[in-house]
Amino acid sequence: MSSNSYENAGNTDRVNTLSVSSWLKKVVFWTLSIFAAVVTSILLVVAVALAVAYPKLPDVSDLLDYRPKLPLRIFSAEGVLLGEFGEELRNLTPITQIPKVMKDAVLAIEDAHFYEHGGINYKSVLRAAIANLGQAKSQGASTITMQVAKNVYLSSEKAYTRKIYEILLTFKLESLLTKDQILEIYMNQIFLGQRAYGFAMASEVYFGKPLKNITIAEAAMLAGLPKAPSAFNPVVNPDRARTRQLYIIDRMLENDFITKAQADAASKETLKLKIGSDVDKVHAEFVAETVRQLVFAQYGAETYTRGLNVYTTLKASDQNAAYRALRKGVLDFEKRHAYRGPEVFIDLPKKQEDVDDEIDVALAEHPDNDDLKSAVVIAVTPKKVTAIRQNAETIEIAGDGLKAAQSALSDKAPANIKLRRGALIRVVKTSKNAWEITQLPEVESAFVALDPRDGAIKALVGGFDFDKNKFNHATQAWRQPGSSFKPFVYSASLEKGLSPATVINDAPLFFDASVTGGQPWEPKNFDGQFAGPMTMRTGLAKSKNMVSIRILKEVGTQNTQDWITKFGFEAERHPPYLTMALGAGSTTPMQMATAYSVFANGGYRVNPYLISKITDYKGAVIVQTKPPVLDESMRVIDARNAFVMNSLLQEVTTAGTAAKAKAALGRSDIYGKTGTTNDAIDAWFAGFHPTLTAVVWMGYDNPKPLGSSNAETGGGLSLPIWINFMQQALQGVPVVTLTPPDGLTKASGDWVYTEFAGAGVRSLGLGDSWGLPKKEQEELLNLSPGDAKPASAEEKSSILDMFKN
């Protein structure tokens, strides 16, 4: 080949090389140009988006003073939680009070590099975008800051526009708030199931303990909830929750938040979940509802979001004692009455797996009522009943446990009563740890206790079960007080010159239509017997109706009606007729407690109050109730009147219709009066210690007799509840001895106002039915009213003196 040929070939190669190089340069140029154009376009789009979207972002400056929806919380005087109301149950907790272990658990699973990045995890964002674009399963991309932006301001919609807003908000939050402030918001705002918002509330809901006492294992369990509160709920889905808990413990170890030994211990720890009823709970549902109504009347809808903390005057131990005493009294009453049969009957299928499902449904529809447990009968013999409880627990009831339902075991029992397979019944554990058949009560009861020195309510139970019947019988039930009203009639008589030594005839009375203005009236004593002349002291102790009527007749019905208003009674509810002597008007247990407190505190009227203070969510006091200090401006009756009445009411609890009180309590500083209305419709006991007044009522909402036996009276029904309560409430309280005030004199062995002492012992009604020879008078004196025991020498002397006069 010639040299020219080689030369031409070389030139061609150079040309080709230059062409390729030129082409590559063009490709690179256009590639870079296109890339630059794309980047520029993206930047322009972002710029436009920022220009358009950023001004529309919500103002996040309010997060500098983070105020989420906080429930109304109600506490006892000691700070025990009684109840809370609100859509979101939350206990706002500063970041400094959230334990490190809880923060570490959350960071380990949600955002391990939270304190390192600027709010965005770009890799995670890209991964989430790709997953969303490809319709794949959504990826966990959000940082804690992004979750705060979403949870506080945005919806949970998975869309690019919402994601852009979320990112923009994240930048805004990171520029405005510190990392600790962002984490504090997150840990208080996040929903964690069971109506709980924030980890402090979740700790209480799931474990029944404050967040500060949380363990590593418990923290890991709670940290698993934000991803899916329902799916990882340890109560509903324990297996899935356990799997996620172990994963979080591993993540905590990987991030050096805990040691290998701590991780191993946490993995093996058995968690104690708060499931079902809380045995340590203070049952004050009626109190909580009363407070809710009072606060709502003041603050309206803000009541449920403002984070108000209401501290009541309630004493937790007294409230528990009242609740337990009332329930025991009601259930004891139920044991003496006919079994009404199972609550419902269930058609149980033949397949065992289907049986279990049917029983679970039935028990869910008829949940336990505190200690009254629901169970479904699966087998019955004359001597044994087998039933299924929650969680497939099999129980057997036999022996004394069947007594209450014996009639339902008979072959002749009506279909609606007969115990058989599929019957849903109520059972209760006895003191011997055996099961006993019982029933949900139809009868109702109420209890209220207050401090007579200032009116602070210490315990209040408005009924047997709040969920069953929300009507507050303690404050809303207007019922006849019966004989528990008699002390106020006696009190009025002291101002008219009568005294405990006054002799009054317990003899028949008859009032024709011309006197009553209606039907003739022939009142009776409870036992239908008449005991003749007796002192006023004995008349009240034995609750003699004829004695009370004669006293009222002597004082005057109008005078007495005026007098009782001093104690807080409403005149219009106690018409000025002789039936007032027998408590034929109407009152509430709360009103009775207020009235008896006048005797208890020496003659002062105090108004009951329930709220001691209200604070905001930070603890700043908004409202403070200043307890009243007794002074003469509050006096409504003479101190002498109160002292003499206390003496009479002490006789009732010592030797009268409430003598069981002193015998059971073993102390003399207790005072009170039983009350039973006609046909035993209402049963009362109202009594007090100088530091505590308590009133008990029992009856049916639709009035009907409680029973015909002596047990179904104020002394048989309400007094045992009162005694049971006082046994707890008066523990450690010293015995108080009352000192007689000036202006009292002993005459005929008993107290009388000094100005009336010179008039001698008075008598009432001795000429109504008694004109007997002295021998028969002596025979009558040998019978003490009510129990055929010899009258005391003092009573004989007083009454014989009257006959001589």
Short mmCIF file of C-alpha atoms in Angstrom, two decimals, residues 431-663:
data_model
loop_
_atom_site.label_atom_id
_atom_site.label_comp_id
_atom_site.label_asym_id
_atom_site.label_seq_id
_atom_site.Cartn_x
_atom_site.Cartn_y
_atom_site.Cartn_z
CA SER A 431 -66.34 -15.20 102.49
CA LYS A 432 -65.56 -18.92 102.30
CA ASN A 433 -64.41 -18.52 98.68
CA ALA A 434 -67.39 -20.49 97.40
CA TRP A 435 -69.85 -19.43 94.70
CA GLU A 436 -73.40 -18.43 95.59
CA ILE A 437 -76.37 -17.70 93.31
CA THR A 438 -77.83 -14.22 93.67
CA GLN A 439 -79.64 -11.71 91.44
CA LEU A 440 -79.43 -8.09 90.34
CA PRO A 441 -81.48 -6.14 92.87
CA GLU A 442 -84.70 -4.32 92.04
CA VAL A 443 -84.63 -2.38 95.30
CA GLU A 444 -82.63 0.86 95.46
CA SER A 445 -80.69 2.56 98.21
CA ALA A 446 -78.79 5.78 98.84
CA PHE A 447 -76.10 6.94 101.22
CA VAL A 448 -74.62 10.32 102.02
CA ALA A 449 -72.11 11.38 104.68
CA LEU A 450 -70.85 14.85 105.43
CA ASP A 451 -68.79 16.69 107.98
CA PRO A 452 -71.31 18.57 110.18
CA ARG A 453 -68.67 21.13 111.10
CA ASP A 454 -68.42 22.63 107.60
CA GLY A 455 -70.74 20.70 105.26
CA ALA A 456 -67.99 18.93 103.27
CA ILE A 457 -69.43 15.79 101.65
CA LYS A 458 -67.25 12.81 102.56
CA ALA A 459 -69.15 10.00 100.82
CA LEU A 460 -72.11 9.75 98.46
CA VAL A 461 -73.66 6.72 96.80
CA GLY A 462 -76.73 7.53 94.71
CA GLY A 463 -77.87 3.97 94.05
CA PHE A 464 -76.87 0.33 93.83
CA ASP A 465 -75.31 0.59 90.38
CA PHE A 466 -74.74 3.73 88.31
CA ASP A 467 -74.66 1.90 84.97
CA LYS A 468 -78.01 0.27 85.70
CA ASN A 469 -79.76 3.35 87.07
CA LYS A 470 -78.20 6.81 86.87
CA PHE A 471 -80.90 8.47 88.97
CA ASN A 472 -79.15 9.92 92.03
CA HIS A 473 -81.34 8.87 94.95
CA ALA A 474 -79.13 10.71 97.43
CA THR A 475 -79.96 14.11 95.96
CA GLN A 476 -83.01 13.61 93.75
CA ALA A 477 -85.27 11.07 95.46
CA TRP A 478 -88.03 12.84 97.41
CA ARG A 479 -89.37 10.24 99.83
CA GLN A 480 -91.34 10.17 103.06
CA PRO A 481 -88.91 10.22 105.99
CA GLY A 482 -91.21 8.40 108.41
CA SER A 483 -90.08 8.28 112.04
CA SER A 484 -86.64 9.66 111.18
CA PHE A 485 -88.42 13.02 111.00
CA LYS A 486 -89.72 12.87 114.60
CA PRO A 487 -86.62 14.48 116.20
CA PHE A 488 -87.47 17.79 114.53
CA VAL A 489 -90.95 17.74 116.05
CA TYR A 490 -89.39 16.95 119.44
CA SER A 491 -86.89 19.78 118.94
CA ALA A 492 -89.74 22.26 118.42
CA SER A 493 -91.38 21.10 121.65
CA LEU A 494 -88.32 21.95 123.75
CA GLU A 495 -88.89 25.60 122.94
CA LYS A 496 -92.44 25.30 124.32
CA GLY A 497 -91.41 24.05 127.73
CA LEU A 498 -91.43 20.29 127.17
CA SER A 499 -88.45 18.21 128.23
CA PRO A 500 -87.24 14.61 128.05
CA ALA A 501 -88.97 14.03 131.40
CA THR A 502 -92.38 15.19 130.15
CA VAL A 503 -94.89 12.35 130.53
CA ILE A 504 -96.93 11.59 127.41
CA ASN A 505 -99.67 9.05 127.00
CA ASP A 506 -99.08 6.35 124.41
CA ALA A 507 -102.79 5.66 124.04
CA PRO A 508 -105.15 5.40 121.04
CA LEU A 509 -106.15 8.53 119.18
CA PHE A 510 -109.04 9.06 116.81
CA PHE A 511 -109.73 12.07 114.63
CA ASP A 512 -113.06 12.27 112.86
CA ALA A 513 -113.74 13.96 109.55
CA SER A 514 -114.56 17.28 111.23
CA VAL A 515 -110.98 17.42 112.52
CA THR A 516 -109.12 16.05 109.50
CA GLY A 517 -111.26 17.77 106.88
CA GLY A 518 -111.32 14.46 105.02
CA GLN A 519 -111.29 10.83 106.02
CA PRO A 520 -111.34 9.83 109.70
CA TRP A 521 -107.87 8.99 110.98
CA GLU A 522 -106.95 6.48 113.64
CA PRO A 523 -103.14 6.30 113.79
CA LYS A 524 -101.34 3.21 115.07
CA ASN A 525 -97.94 2.37 116.47
CA PHE A 526 -95.70 0.19 114.32
CA ASP A 527 -96.34 -2.85 116.51
CA GLY A 528 -100.05 -2.09 116.88
CA GLN A 529 -99.68 -1.94 120.68
CA PHE A 530 -100.13 0.92 123.17
CA ALA A 531 -97.96 1.20 126.26
CA GLY A 532 -99.59 4.00 128.23
CA PRO A 533 -97.83 6.91 129.93
CA MET A 534 -94.11 7.27 129.30
CA THR A 535 -91.49 9.95 129.29
CA MET A 536 -90.76 11.85 126.13
CA ARG A 537 -87.27 10.28 126.17
CA THR A 538 -88.74 6.78 126.06
CA GLY A 539 -91.29 7.84 123.44
CA LEU A 540 -88.56 8.78 120.99
CA ALA A 541 -86.32 5.82 121.86
CA LYS A 542 -89.21 3.42 121.17
CA SER A 543 -90.51 5.55 118.26
CA LYS A 544 -94.07 5.75 119.59
CA ASN A 545 -96.36 7.41 117.05
CA MET A 546 -99.02 8.45 119.59
CA VAL A 547 -96.39 10.28 121.62
CA SER A 548 -95.16 12.21 118.55
CA ILE A 549 -98.71 13.16 117.53
CA ARG A 550 -99.52 14.46 121.02
CA ILE A 551 -96.29 16.49 121.03
CA LEU A 552 -97.10 18.02 117.63
CA LYS A 553 -100.63 18.78 118.75
CA GLU A 554 -99.25 20.57 121.82
CA VAL A 555 -96.69 22.62 119.87
CA GLY A 556 -98.98 23.40 116.96
CA THR A 557 -98.66 22.30 113.37
CA GLN A 558 -97.94 25.78 112.03
CA ASN A 559 -95.30 26.47 114.67
CA THR A 560 -93.66 23.15 113.91
CA GLN A 561 -93.72 23.76 110.17
CA ASP A 562 -91.96 27.09 110.73
CA TRP A 563 -89.44 25.41 113.05
CA ILE A 564 -88.34 22.69 110.65
CA THR A 565 -87.32 25.23 108.01
CA LYS A 566 -84.42 26.14 110.32
CA PHE A 567 -82.93 22.74 109.48
CA GLY A 568 -83.23 23.24 105.73
CA PHE A 569 -86.56 21.51 105.11
CA GLU A 570 -88.99 23.08 102.66
CA ALA A 571 -92.23 24.08 104.36
CA GLU A 572 -94.42 23.27 101.35
CA ARG A 573 -93.19 19.67 101.37
CA HIS A 574 -94.37 19.24 104.98
CA PRO A 575 -97.97 20.48 105.19
CA PRO A 576 -99.04 21.69 108.66
CA TYR A 577 -101.14 18.65 109.57
CA LEU A 578 -100.79 16.16 112.42
CA THR A 579 -99.42 13.59 109.97
CA MET A 580 -96.22 15.66 110.02
CA ALA A 581 -95.50 13.96 113.37
CA LEU A 582 -95.10 10.66 111.52
CA GLY A 583 -92.90 12.02 108.72
CA ALA A 584 -95.59 12.11 106.05
CA GLY A 585 -93.88 14.92 104.12
CA SER A 586 -91.01 14.43 101.68
CA THR A 587 -87.27 14.92 101.78
CA THR A 588 -84.04 13.63 100.24
CA PRO A 589 -81.17 11.82 101.96
CA MET A 590 -78.96 14.87 101.36
CA GLN A 591 -81.52 17.15 102.97
CA MET A 592 -81.80 14.81 105.93
CA ALA A 593 -78.02 14.78 106.37
CA THR A 594 -78.01 18.58 106.34
CA ALA A 595 -80.80 18.68 108.93
CA TYR A 596 -79.21 16.15 111.31
CA SER A 597 -75.93 18.05 111.07
CA VAL A 598 -77.60 20.91 112.92
CA PHE A 599 -77.90 18.63 115.94
CA ALA A 600 -74.42 17.23 115.42
CA ASN A 601 -72.60 20.57 115.37
CA GLY A 602 -74.46 22.17 118.28
CA GLY A 603 -77.11 24.15 116.41
CA TYR A 604 -75.50 25.62 113.28
CA ARG A 605 -76.80 25.34 109.73
CA VAL A 606 -74.12 24.31 107.22
CA ASN A 607 -74.75 23.85 103.53
CA PRO A 608 -73.27 20.72 101.96
CA TYR A 609 -70.59 21.28 99.32
CA LEU A 610 -68.68 18.88 97.10
CA ILE A 611 -66.01 20.84 95.20
CA SER A 612 -63.02 22.11 97.14
CA LYS A 613 -61.05 23.53 94.21
CA ILE A 614 -60.68 23.56 90.43
CA THR A 615 -57.31 23.90 88.71
CA ASP A 616 -56.25 24.18 85.08
CA TYR A 617 -54.11 21.52 83.39
CA LYS A 618 -50.95 23.14 84.77
CA GLY A 619 -52.23 23.09 88.34
CA ALA A 620 -53.04 26.77 88.66
CA VAL A 621 -56.05 27.27 90.94
CA ILE A 622 -59.09 28.70 89.17
CA VAL A 623 -61.71 28.23 91.90
CA GLN A 624 -61.14 27.62 95.61
CA THR A 625 -63.89 26.88 98.12
CA LYS A 626 -63.23 28.25 101.56
CA PRO A 627 -64.77 25.96 104.18
CA PRO A 628 -67.06 27.88 106.53
CA VAL A 629 -66.05 28.46 110.11
CA LEU A 630 -68.95 28.05 112.52
CA ASP A 631 -69.99 31.31 114.12
CA GLU A 632 -73.15 32.68 115.71
CA SER A 633 -74.38 34.11 112.41
CA MET A 634 -74.91 30.51 111.31
CA ARG A 635 -76.79 29.43 114.41
CA VAL A 636 -80.37 28.32 113.78
CA ILE A 637 -81.30 26.61 117.06
CA ASP A 638 -80.28 27.14 120.67
CA ALA A 639 -77.21 25.21 121.78
CA ARG A 640 -79.36 23.85 124.63
CA ASN A 641 -81.85 22.48 122.12
CA ALA A 642 -79.10 20.68 120.21
CA PHE A 643 -77.61 19.22 123.40
CA VAL A 644 -80.93 17.90 124.71
CA MET A 645 -81.81 16.43 121.31
CA ASN A 646 -78.41 14.74 121.19
CA SER A 647 -79.17 13.25 124.57
CA LEU A 648 -82.48 11.89 123.25
CA LEU A 649 -80.91 10.57 120.04
CA GLN A 650 -78.17 8.92 122.05
CA GLU A 651 -80.88 7.04 123.93
CA VAL A 652 -82.18 5.72 120.59
CA THR A 653 -78.78 4.20 119.74
CA THR A 654 -78.28 2.90 123.28
CA ALA A 655 -81.60 1.40 124.32
CA GLY A 656 -84.07 2.22 121.54
CA THR A 657 -84.86 1.10 118.03
CA ALA A 658 -81.19 1.55 117.00
CA ALA A 659 -79.60 -0.10 120.05
CA LYS A 660 -77.61 -2.32 117.68
CA ALA A 661 -75.49 0.73 116.85
CA LYS A 662 -73.82 1.05 120.25
CA ALA A 663 -73.56 -2.72 120.59
#
